[in-house]
Amino acid sequence: MEGGEEQQKDYDNKWSRLLHALGEGGHATLQALHSSRILIVGLKGLGAEIAKNLVLMGVQSLSICDEEDVHIADLSTNFLLTEADVGKKRSDVCIVKLRELNERVKLDVISTVSKETLALFKVVIFTNNKSQAELLEWTDFCHSNHVAYIVADTWGLFAYTFVDLGEAWVVNDKNGESPMKGYIESITQDKEGLVTLWDEKLHNLEDGDVVVLSGVEGMDSLNDKELTIAVKSPFQFSIGDTSALPACTKGGVFVQVKKPITMKFKSLRDMLKEKPRIFSTDDTAVTMDWSKALEADRYHLLVQALLHFRQSHNGSLPQPCNQTHAAEVLATIKTLKSQFAALEEKPASAPETSEPQGENQMEIDIIYGSSGDVAPMTAFMGGLVAQEVIKASTRRYTPIYQWFFFDAPECRPDTRPEPEEFTLTGTRYDGQIAIFGKTLQQKIVSLNTFVVGSGAIGCETLKNLALMGVGTEGKITLTDIDTIEISNLNRQFLFRESDISKGKSQVAAAAVAKMNPHVKIDALMTKVCTETEDVLNDKFWKSLDVVVTALDNVQARQYIDRRCLYFTKPMLDSGTQGTKGNTQVVIPHLTESYSASADPPQKQVAVCLLHQFPNSIEHCLQWARELLFEGYFVKDADIVNNWIDNNSYLQTMAPMTQMTAIRTISKCLGSERPQNLEDCVLWARGIFERHFNHALVRLLDTYPLDHKDTTGAPFWIGGKLPPTPTIFDATKDDHVVWLTAAAYMRAYVFGLVADEFRPTNWTALVEKMKHSLDKYVPVPYSVYSNKITADEGIDVVEKEELLAQLPDRASLGTWRMTPLKFEKDDDRNFHIDLIWTSANIRAEEYKIKTVDRLNAKIIAGNIIPAIVTTTALVTGLVGLELYKTIQKKPFAAFRNTFVNLANSIFQSAEPIAPIKRKFGGEEFSDWDFIDIKRGDMQLGAVIKYLKTKYKENVDAVLYGSILIYTTFMNRQKAQARLLLPLTQAIGDATGKPIPASASSILLDITCTDADDNDLPFTPSVRVFHKMRPSSKKKAASAKAPKAAVEGKQEQEEEEEEEETKEQKV
């Protein structure tokens, strides 16, 4: 393979998740970003976060400017700094650490900002701003000289950004999504020209979108023209008057044409004079939480007033809870209000001797905490601002227009602590103390936190927790089973190239320890699942204060969700998919559980569609992976190995499955067992003929091109595309790549080569394999039946003959086939080569657009698109929810969020409360269990207890997925099991003892009512099998008031009497 192709592979591997996030045209977008020159002014927490994100993304060059020295309070948010850096120049320290993130990026320090220096850059970002006058000077220059200009600050729990990209900014792709495409069933011949999609597929278009049609018959003149559409329904759109055209006899295909849009930005000087507009036809502001959208004009004035204060106080912000400073800022706001004739003037002044109250409370809260600096806010804004830099560098995605405001008042203490609480201590946590006070800071450092996952979200989460001080007096437990790959490096900033192949959790823990050496982290490589509950046991879960998930799959989240429900622990979850991100809070008894409102399952592709009627490259790739890769290189080996190791393996199968397995074993151990690489080449050539030629000839024999369905309509229409069988051609690169990949993989599966990786003499070996084709004897098509039938049945004679021909197991000794394990990111193997070329050959047969190797890897490998900006942003939001969780805030304080940074969509809403359902006259939510604290009761006694207390019939009892009792069991077996203590009954059913560390047993039950109707809901049951009833009652009596104890004694005596009877059953 050419060196250039190898370099492209390396590039694609490193940036694969980002390229996937960028979508179609991703390479061009990334190249534009990699040629951008960026300047960041101000390297406190926000500046450091923006710089980190841009360096990881690989901008061409990044210059930083910050002449201030490092202060201990900087360590609240700037992860690049350590305590040893205090007193050093901030920019000098930061640039050294930034170089470690990406050696490819050219980094330098500039000492001063001038018009001459600004002219050198494509984008400039001003943070930690101390002078509105300077900002106005720079905005005038940048606006006039086509330099993208971004201003951003975080002041405590308030943040803003301002974006100016010039008077005629062209956005080439407003959302970054792939163009919509669909198959047309019909087009009406009338004034509307109604296009209906095949099989009622969704078109996902908007009014005003432009499409191009192709393959339309009858209305041929519509083909290859740009048409503006109007949406009529989810699967119909209008293209305008078609009444003068001939009737449409066959639908074709529509493809969306993405059109550039032009945006006109104003300078900061001009926008400071205008009231920001929200909920209008020409909005000029965006907020994170739309419930605060009407406050945009107040935020607008507050930004100016705080900048004015800094300019007047040598760059300082108001001191925590300083009434004099607050009154000064409010007075400035009052003056500014008078300049806005369109605003209703409201009194804003207040006596300096008393705390201002009333209508200015929002401003007061922000002012009081404005000198604070917390990691969640800088992480959030760092992701958001860096995404705006990407937009300004590439003209991809819709930029913020032009203000963005974010306030998180719900995080503040409900009752303001005494002023002494905010006295700064001269520690790295002063930025947090300035907002929350010392008492809450103590709660933060004492937390015991479980972080699950140390990938992209996990790295950002750990950084935020370390900066906040989580785990310094408590502990962080971190687990991740994965190792570091090269594709991780552009978004998982705790890892370096030298860390590749090391465990993520250990490397991440070591990196965090450098940021904050006081943090205690236990780094595990333990999978969080049922099988590891002896490690992550009851004692471990009970010790936790909060669980933070950083996972990439729903199943793992659902398991952790169940554990959080069981142990009543809060769970903070987040996820990303490219520029889209979301967060969800799961708070005991306040919110629904994570699993309560799962996303709808993805629609499965029909088997016939994959095997016979594909109409998208996704279908072709799925077919290549499932049928070819998994079939020949995984399942065949598993079947053969299972047969060798298990004498009764075939007897457990259904007849048709058994026949298929027998044929597979017979071929692999008999007629098709290769002895050398040449045999593998000849086998691969036969497989090519079978799947890319004979199968399609057979399909066309069954359904000729003029075939009609039972209604008389053409069979090959819409998404049913007639194929053209392929003839193998050794001069075609994709045919040779497919053949040699399949042959070498088979050689490895059968143990003919030492490993599955491309050997150093690959070029010569390919030529040798091509020469082996001279010995290939074509298999005539007549071997196969001429028509496709639903069930070809079982040939009993063939079955007996094949079984008789199988070798004696003992003769095989220790030899086994080696099934492949799909690995998409190691290009030394041939996995992606086989799947990619298979899919493209099939796509060409069906006239489907082919795919490049990178996108084949992304689709076949189910790679989740990832971009560091979104990751940083969502972890910041999770950090804010952690502040609320620690304070045990009420339901209304919490927020679930969704963002799409591509088109500047931000949504924030209260979570959903848990649904309560009735059982036995009581209400239960997912957080509620039936708790039985009577020790290791007999199974029958447990059932009797439930029936007595809740008046419902228990029909079945399950322990996990194992049925330990049901009314349909063998009567004698059921009677015996009911007499066993619960732990023994479970052991009898599962063959395993209850884990010794388990403090209780979780059971699921199904019930019927008195009329034998199935109950729609039954709560889970927790049996505390280690608890003695007497000790429990003594403990309860000691805590309860005397009257309450006396009132319960009679009831408990009755229950004990009933229990005694039950034990004698």
mmCIF file of N, CA and C in Angstrom, residues 67-124:
data_model
loop_
_atom_site.group_PDB
_atom_site.id
_atom_site.type_symbol
_atom_site.label_atom_id
_atom_site.label_comp_id
_atom_site.label_asym_id
_atom_site.label_seq_id
_atom_site.Cartn_x
_atom_site.Cartn_y
_atom_site.Cartn_z
ATOM 1 N N GLU A 67 -0.472 38.577 30.917
ATOM 2 C CA GLU A 67 0.744 39.035 31.589
ATOM 3 C C GLU A 67 0.641 38.954 33.103
ATOM 4 N N GLU A 68 -0.478 38.472 33.625
ATOM 5 C CA GLU A 68 -0.638 38.414 35.081
ATOM 6 C C GLU A 68 0.075 37.208 35.670
ATOM 7 N N ASP A 69 0.355 37.286 36.951
ATOM 8 C CA ASP A 69 0.962 36.169 37.668
ATOM 9 C C ASP A 69 -0.121 35.222 38.170
ATOM 10 N N VAL A 70 0.288 33.996 38.424
ATOM 11 C CA VAL A 70 -0.623 32.982 38.948
ATOM 12 C C VAL A 70 -0.917 33.267 40.415
ATOM 13 N N HIS A 71 -2.215 33.255 40.773
ATOM 14 C CA HIS A 71 -2.654 33.376 42.165
ATOM 15 C C HIS A 71 -3.226 32.031 42.608
ATOM 16 N N ILE A 72 -3.193 31.781 43.871
ATOM 17 C CA ILE A 72 -3.675 30.503 44.379
ATOM 18 C C ILE A 72 -5.135 30.268 43.999
ATOM 19 N N ALA A 73 -5.940 31.331 43.956
ATOM 20 C CA ALA A 73 -7.357 31.173 43.615
ATOM 21 C C ALA A 73 -7.552 30.739 42.170
ATOM 22 N N ASP A 74 -6.533 30.951 41.301
ATOM 23 C CA ASP A 74 -6.639 30.513 39.908
ATOM 24 C C ASP A 74 -6.833 29.009 39.809
ATOM 25 N N LEU A 75 -6.347 28.285 40.821
ATOM 26 C CA LEU A 75 -6.423 26.829 40.781
ATOM 27 C C LEU A 75 -7.843 26.313 40.971
ATOM 28 N N SER A 76 -8.787 27.229 41.259
ATOM 29 C CA SER A 76 -10.198 26.830 41.331
ATOM 30 C C SER A 76 -10.702 26.348 39.982
ATOM 31 N N THR A 77 -10.141 26.898 38.884
ATOM 32 C CA THR A 77 -10.677 26.589 37.562
ATOM 33 C C THR A 77 -9.620 26.285 36.506
ATOM 34 N N ASN A 78 -8.386 26.711 36.697
ATOM 35 C CA ASN A 78 -7.374 26.504 35.666
ATOM 36 C C ASN A 78 -6.606 25.222 35.957
ATOM 37 N N PHE A 79 -6.947 24.156 35.235
ATOM 38 C CA PHE A 79 -6.357 22.845 35.474
ATOM 39 C C PHE A 79 -4.901 22.762 35.003
ATOM 40 N N LEU A 80 -4.437 23.763 34.241
ATOM 41 C CA LEU A 80 -3.060 23.767 33.763
ATOM 42 C C LEU A 80 -2.072 24.176 34.853
ATOM 43 N N LEU A 81 -2.586 24.727 35.947
ATOM 44 C CA LEU A 81 -1.728 25.284 36.991
ATOM 45 C C LEU A 81 -1.650 24.361 38.204
ATOM 46 N N THR A 82 -0.539 24.476 38.924
ATOM 47 C CA THR A 82 -0.380 23.761 40.185
ATOM 48 C C THR A 82 0.034 24.760 41.264
ATOM 49 N N GLU A 83 0.051 24.317 42.494
ATOM 50 C CA GLU A 83 0.430 25.191 43.596
ATOM 51 C C GLU A 83 1.866 25.698 43.441
ATOM 52 N N ALA A 84 2.708 24.891 42.778
ATOM 53 C CA ALA A 84 4.097 25.307 42.572
ATOM 54 C C ALA A 84 4.217 26.457 41.571
ATOM 55 N N ASP A 85 3.147 26.724 40.818
ATOM 56 C CA ASP A 85 3.189 27.779 39.799
ATOM 57 C C ASP A 85 2.804 29.151 40.339
ATOM 58 N N VAL A 86 2.338 29.211 41.570
ATOM 59 C CA VAL A 86 1.902 30.490 42.133
ATOM 60 C C VAL A 86 3.062 31.481 42.100
ATOM 61 N N GLY A 87 2.794 32.676 41.571
ATOM 62 C CA GLY A 87 3.812 33.710 41.457
ATOM 63 C C GLY A 87 4.476 33.772 40.103
ATOM 64 N N LYS A 88 4.340 32.709 39.293
ATOM 65 C CA LYS A 88 4.904 32.719 37.951
ATOM 66 C C LYS A 88 3.931 33.383 36.981
ATOM 67 N N LYS A 89 4.450 33.798 35.806
ATOM 68 C CA LYS A 89 3.566 34.417 34.816
ATOM 69 C C LYS A 89 2.617 33.357 34.271
ATOM 70 N N ARG A 90 1.339 33.669 34.243
ATOM 71 C CA ARG A 90 0.297 32.712 33.895
ATOM 72 C C ARG A 90 0.485 32.137 32.488
ATOM 73 N N SER A 91 0.775 32.985 31.518
ATOM 74 C CA SER A 91 0.905 32.510 30.134
ATOM 75 C C SER A 91 2.116 31.594 29.973
ATOM 76 N N ASP A 92 3.198 31.876 30.670
ATOM 77 C CA ASP A 92 4.400 31.054 30.550
ATOM 78 C C ASP A 92 4.163 29.644 31.072
ATOM 79 N N VAL A 93 3.397 29.540 32.153
ATOM 80 C CA VAL A 93 3.089 28.219 32.708
ATOM 81 C C VAL A 93 2.120 27.468 31.804
ATOM 82 N N CYS A 94 1.087 28.159 31.347
ATOM 83 C CA CYS A 94 0.033 27.499 30.579
ATOM 84 C C CYS A 94 0.538 26.959 29.246
ATOM 85 N N ILE A 95 1.414 27.692 28.591
ATOM 86 C CA ILE A 95 1.826 27.265 27.254
ATOM 87 C C ILE A 95 2.595 25.955 27.297
ATOM 88 N N VAL A 96 3.343 25.732 28.369
ATOM 89 C CA VAL A 96 4.078 24.477 28.498
ATOM 90 C C VAL A 96 3.116 23.302 28.599
ATOM 91 N N LYS A 97 2.073 23.446 29.403
ATOM 92 C CA LYS A 97 1.093 22.359 29.582
ATOM 93 C C LYS A 97 0.247 22.166 28.323
ATOM 94 N N LEU A 98 -0.061 23.247 27.627
ATOM 95 C CA LEU A 98 -0.859 23.122 26.405
ATOM 96 C C LEU A 98 -0.100 22.362 25.327
ATOM 97 N N ARG A 99 1.210 22.543 25.266
ATOM 98 C CA ARG A 99 2.004 21.828 24.256
ATOM 99 C C ARG A 99 1.921 20.315 24.451
ATOM 100 N N GLU A 100 1.736 19.885 25.676
ATOM 101 C CA GLU A 100 1.635 18.448 25.949
ATOM 102 C C GLU A 100 0.370 17.842 25.344
ATOM 103 N N LEU A 101 -0.647 18.663 25.161
ATOM 104 C CA LEU A 101 -1.928 18.157 24.656
ATOM 105 C C LEU A 101 -1.865 17.802 23.179
ATOM 106 N N ASN A 102 -1.099 18.551 22.397
ATOM 107 C CA ASN A 102 -1.037 18.311 20.950
ATOM 108 C C ASN A 102 0.213 18.994 20.400
ATOM 109 N N GLU A 103 1.228 18.217 20.167
ATOM 110 C CA GLU A 103 2.506 18.778 19.709
ATOM 111 C C GLU A 103 2.404 19.378 18.316
ATOM 112 N N ARG A 104 1.368 18.997 17.581
ATOM 113 C CA ARG A 104 1.216 19.480 16.208
ATOM 114 C C ARG A 104 0.851 20.966 16.148
ATOM 115 N N VAL A 105 0.176 21.477 17.179
ATOM 116 C CA VAL A 105 -0.300 22.860 17.184
ATOM 117 C C VAL A 105 0.854 23.804 17.513
ATOM 118 N N LYS A 106 0.991 24.843 16.718
ATOM 119 C CA LYS A 106 1.997 25.860 16.972
ATOM 120 C C LYS A 106 1.460 26.803 18.044
ATOM 121 N N LEU A 107 2.169 26.886 19.155
ATOM 122 C CA LEU A 107 1.738 27.699 20.290
ATOM 123 C C LEU A 107 2.783 28.768 20.584
ATOM 124 N N ASP A 108 2.301 29.980 20.866
ATOM 125 C CA ASP A 108 3.231 31.027 21.280
ATOM 126 C C ASP A 108 2.526 32.016 22.197
ATOM 127 N N VAL A 109 3.327 32.853 22.844
ATOM 128 C CA VAL A 109 2.834 33.857 23.783
ATOM 129 C C VAL A 109 3.076 35.231 23.183
ATOM 130 N N ILE A 110 2.065 36.106 23.253
ATOM 131 C CA ILE A 110 2.275 37.506 22.889
ATOM 132 C C ILE A 110 2.060 38.349 24.142
ATOM 133 N N SER A 111 2.821 39.398 24.256
ATOM 134 C CA SER A 111 2.815 40.170 25.503
ATOM 135 C C SER A 111 1.742 41.241 25.534
ATOM 136 N N THR A 112 1.435 41.830 24.382
ATOM 137 C CA THR A 112 0.431 42.900 24.340
ATOM 138 C C THR A 112 -0.470 42.732 23.133
ATOM 139 N N VAL A 113 -1.667 43.288 23.243
ATOM 140 C CA VAL A 113 -2.620 43.275 22.137
ATOM 141 C C VAL A 113 -2.571 44.625 21.441
ATOM 142 N N SER A 114 -2.478 44.578 20.136
ATOM 143 C CA SER A 114 -2.499 45.799 19.342
ATOM 144 C C SER A 114 -3.245 45.516 18.048
ATOM 145 N N LYS A 115 -3.532 46.568 17.318
ATOM 146 C CA LYS A 115 -4.212 46.383 16.042
ATOM 147 C C LYS A 115 -3.355 45.565 15.091
ATOM 148 N N GLU A 116 -2.050 45.754 15.175
ATOM 149 C CA GLU A 116 -1.148 45.021 14.292
ATOM 150 C C GLU A 116 -1.180 43.518 14.606
ATOM 151 N N THR A 117 -1.226 43.197 15.884
ATOM 152 C CA THR A 117 -1.270 41.768 16.231
ATOM 153 C C THR A 117 -2.631 41.167 15.911
ATOM 154 N N LEU A 118 -3.710 41.895 16.158
ATOM 155 C CA LEU A 118 -5.047 41.360 15.877
ATOM 156 C C LEU A 118 -5.210 41.027 14.403
ATOM 157 N N ALA A 119 -4.595 41.809 13.540
ATOM 158 C CA ALA A 119 -4.726 41.600 12.090
ATOM 159 C C ALA A 119 -4.120 40.282 11.631
ATOM 160 N N LEU A 120 -3.310 39.647 12.471
ATOM 161 C CA LEU A 120 -2.646 38.394 12.093
ATOM 162 C C LEU A 120 -3.545 37.174 12.268
ATOM 163 N N PHE A 121 -4.682 37.358 12.956
ATOM 164 C CA PHE A 121 -5.475 36.199 13.360
ATOM 165 C C PHE A 121 -6.814 36.129 12.631
ATOM 166 N N LYS A 122 -7.302 34.875 12.543
ATOM 167 C CA LYS A 122 -8.622 34.651 11.950
ATOM 168 C C LYS A 122 -9.722 34.874 12.984
ATOM 169 N N VAL A 123 -9.425 34.472 14.220
ATOM 170 C CA VAL A 123 -10.399 34.602 15.311
ATOM 171 C C VAL A 123 -9.655 35.088 16.549
ATOM 172 N N VAL A 124 -10.256 36.029 17.282
ATOM 173 C CA VAL A 124 -9.703 36.470 18.554
ATOM 174 C C VAL A 124 -10.781 36.331 19.626
#
